[in-house]
């Protein structure tokens, strides 16, 4: 005989379940709500704390480094590549870069998808 009680089979809950089980859409709505709260309330507060610290007489250089890491300001080229990021300018030759600077348009080779063939 199964160790699952008839209550579990009928309701999807067992004796240790504290509340009802949320649907996928309810979970998505809660996650979005938490994300909005973090972005609208907690991030601005954290940035003010960081700004205050970096402007103080006793700055914390590790805090500054972590902020730069979080903003991905000082990633090296291999770190970008390992995450699947591609920089369109690394595919350009010097002449193509000069053309882009002069015209603001990407070279035809990059526009037609033949990038990487030099």
Short mmCIF file of N, CA and C in Angstrom, two decimals, residues 1 8 14 16-17 27 31 41 45 57 62-64 67 71 73 77 79 85 91 93 97 112 116:
data_model
loop_
_atom_site.label_atom_id
_atom_site.label_comp_id
_atom_site.label_asym_id
_atom_site.label_seq_id
_atom_site.Cartn_x
_atom_site.Cartn_y
_atom_site.Cartn_z
N UNK A 1 0.84 -1.18 0.00
CA UNK A 1 0.00 0.00 0.00
C UNK A 1 0.88 1.25 0.00
N UNK A 8 -3.43 13.75 0.42
CA UNK A 8 -2.42 14.23 -0.50
C UNK A 8 -2.86 14.01 -1.94
N UNK A 14 0.05 17.75 1.77
CA UNK A 14 0.21 16.77 2.83
C UNK A 14 0.18 17.51 4.16
N UNK A 16 2.38 18.56 6.10
CA UNK A 16 3.38 19.61 6.35
C UNK A 16 3.20 20.83 5.46
N UNK A 17 2.30 20.79 4.50
CA UNK A 17 2.04 21.95 3.65
C UNK A 17 1.39 23.04 4.48
N UNK A 27 2.97 32.69 -9.25
CA UNK A 27 4.40 32.75 -8.91
C UNK A 27 5.08 33.83 -9.75
N UNK A 31 7.02 37.11 -8.32
CA UNK A 31 8.42 37.37 -8.67
C UNK A 31 8.55 38.75 -9.30
N UNK A 41 12.92 50.36 -5.02
CA UNK A 41 13.16 50.79 -3.64
C UNK A 41 14.57 50.43 -3.15
N UNK A 45 18.26 52.83 -2.70
CA UNK A 45 18.82 52.96 -1.35
C UNK A 45 20.25 52.46 -1.30
N UNK A 57 35.39 60.21 3.98
CA UNK A 57 36.84 60.25 4.22
C UNK A 57 37.43 58.85 4.35
N UNK A 62 37.15 48.13 -1.52
CA UNK A 62 36.54 46.86 -1.92
C UNK A 62 35.10 47.07 -2.38
N UNK A 63 34.41 48.01 -1.74
CA UNK A 63 33.05 48.33 -2.17
C UNK A 63 33.07 48.87 -3.59
N UNK A 64 34.00 49.75 -3.88
CA UNK A 64 34.10 50.31 -5.22
C UNK A 64 34.37 49.21 -6.24
N UNK A 67 31.24 47.20 -6.85
CA UNK A 67 30.29 47.95 -7.67
C UNK A 67 30.69 47.84 -9.14
N UNK A 71 28.58 46.02 -12.12
CA UNK A 71 28.22 46.76 -13.33
C UNK A 71 28.93 46.20 -14.55
N UNK A 73 31.93 46.53 -15.48
CA UNK A 73 32.71 47.58 -16.12
C UNK A 73 34.09 47.09 -16.54
N UNK A 77 38.28 40.77 -22.11
CA UNK A 77 37.70 40.21 -23.34
C UNK A 77 37.38 38.72 -23.19
N UNK A 79 36.50 37.06 -20.55
CA UNK A 79 35.33 36.91 -19.69
C UNK A 79 34.06 37.21 -20.47
N UNK A 85 28.99 36.71 -25.14
CA UNK A 85 28.83 38.08 -25.62
C UNK A 85 29.78 38.31 -26.78
N UNK A 91 35.13 42.32 -34.66
CA UNK A 91 35.09 41.64 -35.95
C UNK A 91 35.57 42.53 -37.08
N UNK A 93 37.96 45.12 -39.30
CA UNK A 93 39.35 45.46 -39.58
C UNK A 93 39.54 46.94 -39.27
N UNK A 97 36.73 49.84 -39.27
CA UNK A 97 36.50 50.71 -38.11
C UNK A 97 36.53 52.18 -38.53
N UNK A 112 25.63 41.93 -44.16
CA UNK A 112 25.08 40.79 -44.89
C UNK A 112 25.38 39.45 -44.22
N UNK A 116 33.40 37.66 -39.85
CA UNK A 116 34.33 36.60 -39.50
C UNK A 116 35.14 36.14 -40.71
#
